[in-house]
mmCIF file of N, CA and C in Angstrom:
data_model
loop_
_atom_site.group_PDB
_atom_site.id
_atom_site.type_symbol
_atom_site.label_atom_id
_atom_site.label_comp_id
_atom_site.label_asym_id
_atom_site.label_seq_id
_atom_site.Cartn_x
_atom_site.Cartn_y
_atom_site.Cartn_z
ATOM 1 N N MET A 1 0.870 -1.156 0.004
ATOM 2 C CA MET A 1 -0.040 -0.033 -0.016
ATOM 3 C C MET A 1 0.845 1.303 -0.007
ATOM 4 N N LYS A 2 0.498 2.240 -0.796
ATOM 5 C CA LYS A 2 1.276 3.460 -0.876
ATOM 6 C C LYS A 2 1.023 4.411 0.273
ATOM 7 N N LYS A 3 1.948 5.217 0.514
ATOM 8 C CA LYS A 3 1.789 6.212 1.625
ATOM 9 C C LYS A 3 0.569 7.097 1.530
ATOM 10 N N GLU A 4 0.307 7.505 0.297
ATOM 11 C CA GLU A 4 -0.919 8.436 0.074
ATOM 12 C C GLU A 4 -2.233 7.584 0.281
ATOM 13 N N GLU A 5 -2.165 6.332 0.035
ATOM 14 C CA GLU A 5 -3.408 5.574 0.278
ATOM 15 C C GLU A 5 -3.607 5.459 1.837
ATOM 16 N N LEU A 6 -2.541 5.208 2.560
ATOM 17 C CA LEU A 6 -2.653 5.157 3.967
ATOM 18 C C LEU A 6 -3.137 6.590 4.552
ATOM 19 N N THR A 7 -2.716 7.557 3.949
ATOM 20 C CA THR A 7 -3.143 8.902 4.291
ATOM 21 C C THR A 7 -4.680 9.013 4.083
ATOM 22 N N HIS A 8 -5.214 8.446 2.932
ATOM 23 C CA HIS A 8 -6.652 8.366 2.774
ATOM 24 C C HIS A 8 -7.381 7.737 3.962
ATOM 25 N N PHE A 9 -6.878 6.644 4.412
ATOM 26 C CA PHE A 9 -7.577 5.938 5.497
ATOM 27 C C PHE A 9 -7.536 6.813 6.730
ATOM 28 N N ILE A 10 -6.409 7.423 7.013
ATOM 29 C CA ILE A 10 -6.306 8.373 8.259
ATOM 30 C C ILE A 10 -7.318 9.482 8.111
ATOM 31 N N GLU A 11 -7.263 10.191 6.987
ATOM 32 C CA GLU A 11 -8.198 11.317 6.868
ATOM 33 C C GLU A 11 -9.616 10.993 6.872
ATOM 34 N N THR A 12 -10.042 9.807 6.267
ATOM 35 C CA THR A 12 -11.376 9.457 6.306
ATOM 36 C C THR A 12 -11.912 9.021 7.714
ATOM 37 N N THR A 13 -10.992 8.460 8.458
ATOM 38 C CA THR A 13 -11.351 8.073 9.797
ATOM 39 C C THR A 13 -11.455 9.340 10.734
ATOM 40 N N LEU A 14 -10.546 10.259 10.602
ATOM 41 C CA LEU A 14 -10.636 11.459 11.353
ATOM 42 C C LEU A 14 -11.839 12.341 10.973
ATOM 43 N N GLN A 15 -12.100 12.265 9.704
ATOM 44 C CA GLN A 15 -13.307 12.982 9.225
ATOM 45 C C GLN A 15 -14.580 12.413 9.840
ATOM 46 N N PHE A 16 -14.654 11.083 9.936
ATOM 47 C CA PHE A 16 -15.755 10.445 10.463
ATOM 48 C C PHE A 16 -16.050 10.855 11.920
ATOM 49 N N PHE A 17 -15.076 10.938 12.722
ATOM 50 C CA PHE A 17 -15.192 11.366 14.086
ATOM 51 C C PHE A 17 -15.662 12.789 14.191
ATOM 52 N N LYS A 18 -15.041 13.666 13.383
ATOM 53 C CA LYS A 18 -15.428 15.077 13.330
ATOM 54 C C LYS A 18 -16.858 15.319 12.934
ATOM 55 N N GLU A 19 -17.324 14.585 11.859
ATOM 56 C CA GLU A 19 -18.668 14.733 11.371
ATOM 57 C C GLU A 19 -19.688 14.197 12.345
ATOM 58 N N VAL A 20 -19.458 13.176 12.970
ATOM 59 C CA VAL A 20 -20.506 12.492 13.830
ATOM 60 C C VAL A 20 -20.553 13.195 15.241
ATOM 61 N N SER A 21 -19.451 13.653 15.693
ATOM 62 C CA SER A 21 -19.398 14.261 16.985
ATOM 63 C C SER A 21 -19.117 15.701 17.159
ATOM 64 N N GLY A 22 -18.597 16.281 16.058
ATOM 65 C CA GLY A 22 -18.309 17.626 16.159
ATOM 66 C C GLY A 22 -16.979 17.883 16.899
ATOM 67 N N LYS A 23 -16.287 16.769 17.419
ATOM 68 C CA LYS A 23 -15.051 16.914 18.034
ATOM 69 C C LYS A 23 -13.932 16.143 17.305
ATOM 70 N N SER A 24 -12.863 16.663 17.198
ATOM 71 C CA SER A 24 -11.748 16.120 16.483
ATOM 72 C C SER A 24 -11.165 14.936 17.166
ATOM 73 N N ALA A 25 -10.725 13.937 16.401
ATOM 74 C CA ALA A 25 -9.941 12.842 16.935
ATOM 75 C C ALA A 25 -8.545 13.139 16.509
ATOM 76 N N GLU A 26 -7.617 12.432 17.215
ATOM 77 C CA GLU A 26 -6.206 12.511 16.954
ATOM 78 C C GLU A 26 -5.670 11.164 16.460
ATOM 79 N N CYS A 27 -4.772 11.289 15.490
ATOM 80 C CA CYS A 27 -4.226 10.016 15.005
ATOM 81 C C CYS A 27 -2.730 9.790 15.538
ATOM 82 N N GLY A 28 -2.506 8.655 16.117
ATOM 83 C CA GLY A 28 -1.194 8.318 16.481
ATOM 84 C C GLY A 28 -0.300 7.945 15.278
ATOM 85 N N ILE A 29 0.864 7.503 15.576
ATOM 86 C CA ILE A 29 1.744 7.129 14.419
ATOM 87 C C ILE A 29 1.401 5.741 13.985
ATOM 88 N N PRO A 30 0.940 5.611 12.751
ATOM 89 C CA PRO A 30 0.635 4.266 12.209
ATOM 90 C C PRO A 30 1.833 3.375 12.203
ATOM 91 N N PHE A 31 1.663 2.059 12.343
ATOM 92 C CA PHE A 31 2.697 1.146 12.416
ATOM 93 C C PHE A 31 2.245 -0.172 11.725
ATOM 94 N N LEU A 32 3.240 -0.926 11.298
ATOM 95 C CA LEU A 32 2.925 -2.324 10.706
ATOM 96 C C LEU A 32 2.476 -3.239 11.815
ATOM 97 N N LYS A 33 1.393 -3.955 11.560
ATOM 98 C CA LYS A 33 0.931 -4.949 12.507
ATOM 99 C C LYS A 33 1.963 -6.129 12.388
ATOM 100 N N LYS A 34 2.222 -6.520 13.611
ATOM 101 C CA LYS A 34 3.150 -7.712 13.781
ATOM 102 C C LYS A 34 2.323 -8.874 14.249
ATOM 103 N N GLU A 35 2.847 -9.690 15.049
ATOM 104 C CA GLU A 35 2.210 -10.815 15.612
ATOM 105 C C GLU A 35 1.154 -10.462 16.735
ATOM 106 N N GLU A 36 1.402 -9.400 17.403
ATOM 107 C CA GLU A 36 0.484 -9.076 18.550
ATOM 108 C C GLU A 36 -0.872 -8.816 18.107
ATOM 109 N N PRO A 37 -1.894 -9.283 18.928
ATOM 110 C CA PRO A 37 -3.361 -8.944 18.464
ATOM 111 C C PRO A 37 -3.594 -7.474 18.721
ATOM 112 N N ILE A 38 -4.377 -6.913 17.773
ATOM 113 C CA ILE A 38 -4.846 -5.664 17.861
ATOM 114 C C ILE A 38 -6.382 -5.730 17.891
ATOM 115 N N VAL A 39 -6.940 -6.027 19.045
ATOM 116 C CA VAL A 39 -8.414 -6.207 19.138
ATOM 117 C C VAL A 39 -8.825 -5.584 20.515
ATOM 118 N N LEU A 40 -9.838 -4.669 20.478
ATOM 119 C CA LEU A 40 -10.412 -4.111 21.683
ATOM 120 C C LEU A 40 -11.739 -4.752 21.949
ATOM 121 N N GLU A 41 -12.605 -4.089 22.650
ATOM 122 C CA GLU A 41 -13.909 -4.734 23.048
ATOM 123 C C GLU A 41 -14.926 -4.911 21.933
ATOM 124 N N TYR A 42 -14.981 -3.997 21.046
ATOM 125 C CA TYR A 42 -15.932 -4.217 19.880
ATOM 126 C C TYR A 42 -15.235 -3.947 18.556
ATOM 127 N N THR A 43 -15.493 -4.801 17.628
ATOM 128 C CA THR A 43 -14.808 -4.775 16.331
ATOM 129 C C THR A 43 -15.686 -5.013 15.181
ATOM 130 N N GLY A 44 -15.651 -4.179 14.174
ATOM 131 C CA GLY A 44 -16.361 -4.293 12.950
ATOM 132 C C GLY A 44 -15.365 -4.612 11.851
ATOM 133 N N ILE A 45 -15.665 -5.714 11.124
ATOM 134 C CA ILE A 45 -14.735 -6.104 10.084
ATOM 135 C C ILE A 45 -15.371 -6.045 8.706
ATOM 136 N N ILE A 46 -14.678 -5.428 7.709
ATOM 137 C CA ILE A 46 -15.100 -5.276 6.377
ATOM 138 C C ILE A 46 -14.177 -6.048 5.405
ATOM 139 N N GLY A 47 -14.682 -6.978 4.611
ATOM 140 C CA GLY A 47 -13.896 -7.571 3.605
ATOM 141 C C GLY A 47 -13.849 -6.676 2.393
ATOM 142 N N ILE A 48 -12.738 -6.629 1.646
ATOM 143 C CA ILE A 48 -12.592 -5.852 0.401
ATOM 144 C C ILE A 48 -12.351 -6.769 -0.717
ATOM 145 N N SER A 49 -13.051 -6.583 -1.828
ATOM 146 C CA SER A 49 -12.768 -7.383 -3.035
ATOM 147 C C SER A 49 -12.875 -6.358 -4.239
ATOM 148 N N GLY A 50 -12.803 -6.947 -5.377
ATOM 149 C CA GLY A 50 -12.822 -6.208 -6.653
ATOM 150 C C GLY A 50 -11.302 -6.041 -7.109
ATOM 151 N N GLU A 51 -11.011 -4.786 -7.511
ATOM 152 C CA GLU A 51 -9.530 -4.555 -7.939
ATOM 153 C C GLU A 51 -8.594 -4.643 -6.819
ATOM 154 N N ARG A 52 -8.981 -4.366 -5.547
ATOM 155 C CA ARG A 52 -8.180 -4.489 -4.416
ATOM 156 C C ARG A 52 -8.744 -5.557 -3.493
ATOM 157 N N LYS A 53 -7.852 -6.319 -2.914
ATOM 158 C CA LYS A 53 -8.368 -7.288 -2.007
ATOM 159 C C LYS A 53 -7.718 -7.158 -0.571
ATOM 160 N N GLY A 54 -8.447 -7.580 0.423
ATOM 161 C CA GLY A 54 -8.024 -7.461 1.777
ATOM 162 C C GLY A 54 -9.124 -7.248 2.739
ATOM 163 N N SER A 55 -8.787 -6.536 3.820
ATOM 164 C CA SER A 55 -9.883 -6.237 4.761
ATOM 165 C C SER A 55 -9.518 -5.053 5.622
ATOM 166 N N ILE A 56 -10.483 -4.475 6.159
ATOM 167 C CA ILE A 56 -10.340 -3.386 7.142
ATOM 168 C C ILE A 56 -11.089 -3.711 8.353
ATOM 169 N N TYR A 57 -10.546 -3.321 9.502
ATOM 170 C CA TYR A 57 -11.367 -3.470 10.746
ATOM 171 C C TYR A 57 -11.207 -2.284 11.651
ATOM 172 N N PHE A 58 -12.299 -2.001 12.299
ATOM 173 C CA PHE A 58 -12.298 -0.905 13.298
ATOM 174 C C PHE A 58 -12.600 -1.566 14.595
ATOM 175 N N THR A 59 -11.643 -1.315 15.583
ATOM 176 C CA THR A 59 -11.818 -1.949 16.844
ATOM 177 C C THR A 59 -11.678 -0.862 17.992
ATOM 178 N N THR A 60 -12.547 -0.925 18.920
ATOM 179 C CA THR A 60 -12.651 0.161 19.853
ATOM 180 C C THR A 60 -13.000 -0.302 21.375
ATOM 181 N N GLU A 61 -12.746 0.624 22.219
ATOM 182 C CA GLU A 61 -13.142 0.443 23.614
ATOM 183 C C GLU A 61 -14.625 0.708 23.730
ATOM 184 N N LYS A 62 -15.248 0.029 24.746
ATOM 185 C CA LYS A 62 -16.684 0.213 25.003
ATOM 186 C C LYS A 62 -16.975 1.674 25.290
ATOM 187 N N ILE A 63 -16.052 2.341 26.105
ATOM 188 C CA ILE A 63 -16.385 3.675 26.520
ATOM 189 C C ILE A 63 -16.449 4.558 25.256
ATOM 190 N N GLN A 64 -15.607 4.439 24.261
ATOM 191 C CA GLN A 64 -15.627 5.262 23.102
ATOM 192 C C GLN A 64 -16.936 4.956 22.268
ATOM 193 N N LEU A 65 -17.184 3.724 22.210
ATOM 194 C CA LEU A 65 -18.392 3.363 21.343
ATOM 195 C C LEU A 65 -19.619 3.812 22.146
ATOM 196 N N SER A 66 -19.728 3.765 23.424
ATOM 197 C CA SER A 66 -20.881 4.184 24.141
ATOM 198 C C SER A 66 -21.096 5.698 23.886
ATOM 199 N N SER A 67 -20.005 6.512 23.968
ATOM 200 C CA SER A 67 -19.952 7.924 23.836
ATOM 201 C C SER A 67 -20.495 8.232 22.342
ATOM 202 N N LEU A 68 -20.069 7.544 21.384
ATOM 203 C CA LEU A 68 -20.473 7.753 20.035
ATOM 204 C C LEU A 68 -21.936 7.325 19.824
ATOM 205 N N ALA A 69 -22.265 6.236 20.487
ATOM 206 C CA ALA A 69 -23.737 5.850 20.361
ATOM 207 C C ALA A 69 -24.704 6.886 20.883
ATOM 208 N N LYS A 70 -24.323 7.497 22.032
ATOM 209 C CA LYS A 70 -25.173 8.535 22.642
ATOM 210 C C LYS A 70 -25.315 9.682 21.630
ATOM 211 N N ILE A 71 -24.257 10.021 21.004
ATOM 212 C CA ILE A 71 -24.324 11.123 20.029
ATOM 213 C C ILE A 71 -25.078 10.712 18.791
ATOM 214 N N MET A 72 -24.651 9.687 18.196
ATOM 215 C CA MET A 72 -25.242 9.260 16.904
ATOM 216 C C MET A 72 -26.650 8.743 17.052
ATOM 217 N N LEU A 73 -26.958 8.017 18.129
ATOM 218 C CA LEU A 73 -28.298 7.401 18.210
ATOM 219 C C LEU A 73 -29.285 8.252 19.128
ATOM 220 N N GLY A 74 -28.734 9.266 19.800
ATOM 221 C CA GLY A 74 -29.402 10.140 20.688
ATOM 222 C C GLY A 74 -30.121 9.398 21.797
ATOM 223 N N ILE A 75 -29.548 8.417 22.289
ATOM 224 C CA ILE A 75 -30.113 7.696 23.404
ATOM 225 C C ILE A 75 -29.067 7.631 24.573
ATOM 226 N N ASP A 76 -29.528 7.605 25.779
ATOM 227 C CA ASP A 76 -28.632 7.471 26.901
ATOM 228 C C ASP A 76 -28.380 6.072 27.450
ATOM 229 N N ASP A 77 -29.388 5.236 27.224
ATOM 230 C CA ASP A 77 -29.404 3.801 27.632
ATOM 231 C C ASP A 77 -28.939 2.890 26.451
ATOM 232 N N VAL A 78 -27.597 2.768 26.292
ATOM 233 C CA VAL A 78 -27.088 2.028 25.118
ATOM 234 C C VAL A 78 -26.964 0.599 25.544
ATOM 235 N N THR A 79 -27.541 -0.329 24.709
ATOM 236 C CA THR A 79 -27.414 -1.748 24.964
ATOM 237 C C THR A 79 -26.186 -2.360 24.280
ATOM 238 N N SER A 80 -25.838 -3.560 24.564
ATOM 239 C CA SER A 80 -24.794 -4.319 23.901
ATOM 240 C C SER A 80 -25.143 -4.470 22.462
ATOM 241 N N GLU A 81 -26.308 -4.707 22.130
ATOM 242 C CA GLU A 81 -26.752 -4.889 20.688
ATOM 243 C C GLU A 81 -26.492 -3.542 19.931
ATOM 244 N N ASP A 82 -26.806 -2.395 20.624
ATOM 245 C CA ASP A 82 -26.602 -1.071 19.998
ATOM 246 C C ASP A 82 -25.091 -0.881 19.720
ATOM 247 N N LEU A 83 -24.281 -1.339 20.663
ATOM 248 C CA LEU A 83 -22.814 -1.086 20.482
ATOM 249 C C LEU A 83 -22.330 -2.064 19.352
ATOM 250 N N LYS A 84 -22.800 -3.316 19.232
ATOM 251 C CA LYS A 84 -22.372 -4.170 18.213
ATOM 252 C C LYS A 84 -22.825 -3.548 16.848
ATOM 253 N N ASP A 85 -23.932 -3.138 16.776
ATOM 254 C CA ASP A 85 -24.448 -2.619 15.466
ATOM 255 C C ASP A 85 -23.620 -1.325 15.123
ATOM 256 N N LEU A 86 -23.273 -0.569 16.094
ATOM 257 C CA LEU A 86 -22.553 0.628 15.838
ATOM 258 C C LEU A 86 -21.088 0.335 15.408
ATOM 259 N N ALA A 87 -20.497 -0.618 16.000
ATOM 260 C CA ALA A 87 -19.149 -1.018 15.575
ATOM 261 C C ALA A 87 -19.208 -1.449 14.094
ATOM 262 N N GLY A 88 -20.180 -2.157 13.701
ATOM 263 C CA GLY A 88 -20.262 -2.493 12.308
ATOM 264 C C GLY A 88 -20.563 -1.355 11.409
ATOM 265 N N GLU A 89 -21.441 -0.455 11.901
ATOM 266 C CA GLU A 89 -21.720 0.697 11.114
ATOM 267 C C GLU A 89 -20.578 1.684 10.931
ATOM 268 N N ILE A 90 -19.809 1.789 11.911
ATOM 269 C CA ILE A 90 -18.592 2.705 11.789
ATOM 270 C C ILE A 90 -17.623 2.020 10.784
ATOM 271 N N ALA A 91 -17.336 0.744 10.882
ATOM 272 C CA ALA A 91 -16.459 0.099 9.809
ATOM 273 C C ALA A 91 -17.007 0.312 8.499
ATOM 274 N N ASN A 92 -18.340 0.089 8.411
ATOM 275 C CA ASN A 92 -18.986 0.235 7.077
ATOM 276 C C ASN A 92 -19.005 1.601 6.531
ATOM 277 N N THR A 93 -19.126 2.664 7.356
ATOM 278 C CA THR A 93 -19.146 4.034 6.978
ATOM 279 C C THR A 93 -17.789 4.399 6.457
ATOM 280 N N ILE A 94 -16.792 4.041 7.260
ATOM 281 C CA ILE A 94 -15.375 4.445 6.859
ATOM 282 C C ILE A 94 -15.018 3.801 5.543
ATOM 283 N N SER A 95 -15.384 2.510 5.394
ATOM 284 C CA SER A 95 -15.046 1.759 4.189
ATOM 285 C C SER A 95 -15.844 2.308 2.975
ATOM 286 N N GLY A 96 -17.145 2.618 3.305
ATOM 287 C CA GLY A 96 -17.942 3.273 2.219
ATOM 288 C C GLY A 96 -17.438 4.527 1.801
ATOM 289 N N ASN A 97 -16.928 5.379 2.646
ATOM 290 C CA ASN A 97 -16.369 6.675 2.307
ATOM 291 C C ASN A 97 -15.099 6.532 1.494
ATOM 292 N N LEU A 98 -14.313 5.429 1.822
ATOM 293 C CA LEU A 98 -13.130 5.101 1.087
ATOM 294 C C LEU A 98 -13.426 4.760 -0.340
ATOM 295 N N ARG A 99 -14.548 4.208 -0.561
ATOM 296 C CA ARG A 99 -14.986 3.806 -1.851
ATOM 297 C C ARG A 99 -14.962 5.002 -2.844
ATOM 298 N N GLN A 100 -15.354 6.200 -2.264
ATOM 299 C CA GLN A 100 -15.376 7.424 -3.146
ATOM 300 C C GLN A 100 -13.976 7.711 -3.573
ATOM 301 N N ILE A 101 -12.953 7.339 -2.905
ATOM 302 C CA ILE A 101 -11.598 7.583 -3.217
ATOM 303 C C ILE A 101 -11.077 6.507 -4.172
ATOM 304 N N PHE A 102 -11.312 5.272 -3.818
ATOM 305 C CA PHE A 102 -10.719 4.056 -4.508
ATOM 306 C C PHE A 102 -11.539 3.690 -5.725
ATOM 307 N N GLY A 103 -12.863 4.200 -5.905
ATOM 308 C CA GLY A 103 -13.616 3.960 -6.998
ATOM 309 C C GLY A 103 -14.596 2.753 -6.855
ATOM 310 N N ASP A 104 -15.401 2.536 -7.934
ATOM 311 C CA ASP A 104 -16.535 1.663 -7.827
ATOM 312 C C ASP A 104 -16.031 0.213 -7.736
ATOM 313 N N GLU A 105 -14.839 -0.132 -8.131
ATOM 314 C CA GLU A 105 -14.262 -1.550 -8.024
ATOM 315 C C GLU A 105 -13.714 -1.741 -6.649
ATOM 316 N N PHE A 106 -13.897 -0.885 -5.721
ATOM 317 C CA PHE A 106 -13.514 -1.077 -4.269
ATOM 318 C C PHE A 106 -14.683 -1.619 -3.553
ATOM 319 N N LEU A 107 -14.879 -2.931 -3.617
ATOM 320 C CA LEU A 107 -16.143 -3.534 -3.191
ATOM 321 C C LEU A 107 -15.981 -3.852 -1.700
ATOM 322 N N ILE A 108 -16.998 -3.571 -0.969
ATOM 323 C CA ILE A 108 -16.923 -3.820 0.554
ATOM 324 C C ILE A 108 -18.028 -4.813 0.939
ATOM 325 N N SER A 109 -17.673 -5.666 1.873
ATOM 326 C CA SER A 109 -18.662 -6.655 2.355
ATOM 327 C C SER A 109 -19.628 -6.115 3.379
ATOM 328 N N ILE A 110 -20.551 -6.869 3.792
ATOM 329 C CA ILE A 110 -21.356 -6.566 4.949
ATOM 330 C C ILE A 110 -20.496 -6.813 6.232
ATOM 331 N N PRO A 111 -20.592 -5.954 7.183
ATOM 332 C CA PRO A 111 -19.658 -5.989 8.332
ATOM 333 C C PRO A 111 -19.906 -7.323 9.142
ATOM 334 N N VAL A 112 -18.728 -7.768 9.646
ATOM 335 C CA VAL A 112 -18.806 -8.922 10.569
ATOM 336 C C VAL A 112 -18.429 -8.240 11.862
ATOM 337 N N ILE A 113 -19.154 -8.636 12.984
ATOM 338 C CA ILE A 113 -18.919 -7.900 14.243
ATOM 339 C C ILE A 113 -18.423 -8.979 15.260
ATOM 340 N N VAL A 114 -17.411 -8.512 16.023
ATOM 341 C CA VAL A 114 -16.851 -9.367 17.057
ATOM 342 C C VAL A 114 -16.955 -8.478 18.298
ATOM 343 N N GLU A 115 -17.598 -9.164 19.380
ATOM 344 C CA GLU A 115 -17.618 -8.479 20.634
ATOM 345 C C GLU A 115 -16.771 -9.234 21.666
ATOM 346 N N GLY A 116 -15.963 -8.435 22.334
ATOM 347 C CA GLY A 116 -15.006 -9.073 23.370
ATOM 348 C C GLY A 116 -13.583 -9.150 22.879
ATOM 349 N N GLN A 117 -12.795 -9.596 23.726
ATOM 350 C CA GLN A 117 -11.388 -9.715 23.430
ATOM 351 C C GLN A 117 -11.031 -10.987 22.627
ATOM 352 N N ALA A 118 -11.275 -11.001 21.322
ATOM 353 C CA ALA A 118 -10.756 -12.061 20.539
ATOM 354 C C ALA A 118 -9.363 -12.217 20.659
ATOM 355 N N ARG A 119 -8.741 -13.310 20.432
ATOM 356 C CA ARG A 119 -7.239 -13.399 20.538
ATOM 357 C C ARG A 119 -6.583 -12.619 19.431
ATOM 358 N N ASP A 120 -7.203 -12.635 18.258
ATOM 359 C CA ASP A 120 -6.726 -11.823 17.099
ATOM 360 C C ASP A 120 -7.629 -11.978 16.022
ATOM 361 N N ILE A 121 -7.536 -11.121 14.963
ATOM 362 C CA ILE A 121 -8.316 -11.338 13.730
ATOM 363 C C ILE A 121 -7.409 -11.669 12.659
ATOM 364 N N ARG A 122 -7.611 -12.781 12.012
ATOM 365 C CA ARG A 122 -6.886 -13.187 10.964
ATOM 366 C C ARG A 122 -6.904 -12.298 9.685
ATOM 367 N N LEU A 123 -5.708 -11.956 9.237
ATOM 368 C CA LEU A 123 -5.668 -11.077 8.050
ATOM 369 C C LEU A 123 -4.730 -11.969 7.030
ATOM 370 N N PRO A 124 -4.951 -11.675 5.817
ATOM 371 C CA PRO A 124 -3.982 -12.348 4.827
ATOM 372 C C PRO A 124 -2.507 -12.212 5.212
ATOM 373 N N GLU A 125 -1.710 -13.282 5.328
ATOM 374 C CA GLU A 125 -0.379 -13.140 5.726
ATOM 375 C C GLU A 125 0.521 -12.646 4.672
ATOM 376 N N ASP A 126 0.133 -12.629 3.419
ATOM 377 C CA ASP A 126 0.971 -12.184 2.342
ATOM 378 C C ASP A 126 0.833 -10.681 1.955
ATOM 379 N N ILE A 127 0.026 -9.994 2.723
ATOM 380 C CA ILE A 127 -0.182 -8.578 2.600
ATOM 381 C C ILE A 127 0.141 -7.838 3.985
ATOM 382 N N GLU A 128 0.886 -6.771 3.891
ATOM 383 C CA GLU A 128 1.161 -5.959 5.077
ATOM 384 C C GLU A 128 -0.008 -5.348 5.616
ATOM 385 N N SER A 129 -0.113 -5.333 6.931
ATOM 386 C CA SER A 129 -1.343 -4.662 7.570
ATOM 387 C C SER A 129 -0.813 -3.528 8.441
ATOM 388 N N TYR A 130 -1.533 -2.428 8.205
ATOM 389 C CA TYR A 130 -1.128 -1.199 8.951
ATOM 390 C C TYR A 130 -2.096 -0.953 10.087
ATOM 391 N N VAL A 131 -1.637 -0.491 11.280
ATOM 392 C CA VAL A 131 -2.503 -0.173 12.353
ATOM 393 C C VAL A 131 -2.517 1.343 12.524
ATOM 394 N N ILE A 132 -3.676 1.991 12.511
ATOM 395 C CA ILE A 132 -3.808 3.356 12.673
ATOM 396 C C ILE A 132 -4.393 3.623 14.110
ATOM 397 N N PRO A 133 -3.670 4.109 15.050
ATOM 398 C CA PRO A 133 -4.246 4.420 16.285
ATOM 399 C C PRO A 133 -5.042 5.745 16.308
ATOM 400 N N ILE A 134 -6.322 5.636 16.879
ATOM 401 C CA ILE A 134 -7.097 6.857 16.903
ATOM 402 C C ILE A 134 -7.430 7.113 18.457
ATOM 403 N N ASN A 135 -7.322 8.358 18.780
ATOM 404 C CA ASN A 135 -7.719 8.860 20.225
ATOM 405 C C ASN A 135 -8.723 9.850 20.021
ATOM 406 N N TRP A 136 -9.815 9.607 20.713
ATOM 407 C CA TRP A 136 -10.945 10.539 20.702
ATOM 408 C C TRP A 136 -11.609 10.596 22.146
ATOM 409 N N GLN A 137 -11.554 11.808 22.709
ATOM 410 C CA GLN A 137 -12.191 12.073 23.962
ATOM 411 C C GLN A 137 -11.583 11.034 25.030
ATOM 412 N N ASN A 138 -10.298 11.035 25.111
ATOM 413 C CA ASN A 138 -9.568 10.116 26.022
ATOM 414 C C ASN A 138 -9.913 8.656 25.970
ATOM 415 N N SER A 139 -10.246 8.183 24.850
ATOM 416 C CA SER A 139 -10.547 6.785 24.620
ATOM 417 C C SER A 139 -9.863 6.386 23.314
ATOM 418 N N LYS A 140 -9.641 5.160 23.116
ATOM 419 C CA LYS A 140 -8.868 4.709 21.981
ATOM 420 C C LYS A 140 -9.561 3.654 21.054
ATOM 421 N N SER A 141 -9.120 3.716 19.881
ATOM 422 C CA SER A 141 -9.580 2.821 18.798
ATOM 423 C C SER A 141 -8.475 2.598 17.811
ATOM 424 N N TYR A 142 -8.637 1.605 16.966
ATOM 425 C CA TYR A 142 -7.684 1.319 15.971
ATOM 426 C C TYR A 142 -8.336 1.055 14.588
ATOM 427 N N LEU A 143 -7.846 1.577 13.531
ATOM 428 C CA LEU A 143 -8.336 1.091 12.267
ATOM 429 C C LEU A 143 -7.163 0.258 11.814
ATOM 430 N N VAL A 144 -7.421 -0.996 11.378
ATOM 431 C CA VAL A 144 -6.461 -1.901 10.910
ATOM 432 C C VAL A 144 -6.726 -2.117 9.352
ATOM 433 N N VAL A 145 -5.738 -1.857 8.557
ATOM 434 C CA VAL A 145 -5.945 -1.918 7.132
ATOM 435 C C VAL A 145 -4.941 -2.915 6.529
ATOM 436 N N CYS A 146 -5.545 -3.917 5.900
ATOM 437 C CA CYS A 146 -4.848 -4.909 5.117
ATOM 438 C C CYS A 146 -5.302 -4.949 3.717
ATOM 439 N N LEU A 147 -4.540 -4.361 2.851
ATOM 440 C CA LEU A 147 -5.047 -4.015 1.505
ATOM 441 C C LEU A 147 -3.891 -4.331 0.531
ATOM 442 N N GLU A 148 -4.081 -5.240 -0.471
ATOM 443 C CA GLU A 148 -3.027 -5.479 -1.440
ATOM 444 C C GLU A 148 -3.000 -4.362 -2.434
#
């Protein structure tokens, strides 16, 4: 993946937080994913097919997702089902917005949602995976991009 492509992922993710909350998120220094698991409490996974192949996943802490749910859904009593739906929706929205940049052949799947601390999420081993740390309102999330 080229540096400018990684920049698109960063900008799209930061734009998402700004648009839905009115509050800016900060991006940490992206790094190559190694053997260590990068999985927080809620994760939305999107498969990519078409001209590019791979996957993208957004993983976050419950506190961040709860805060976003209150803003996006306008409710104070957020259920576990709401949080799972929102994790998938965030992954789907970020991926969908990237489709505007990568074109119509950047095909995205329906999100798969993982709740809890999975040991890790399997990504294609022959493609480098980048981890983009995101900090928003003193909580963290990661966007993990594995794209050939």
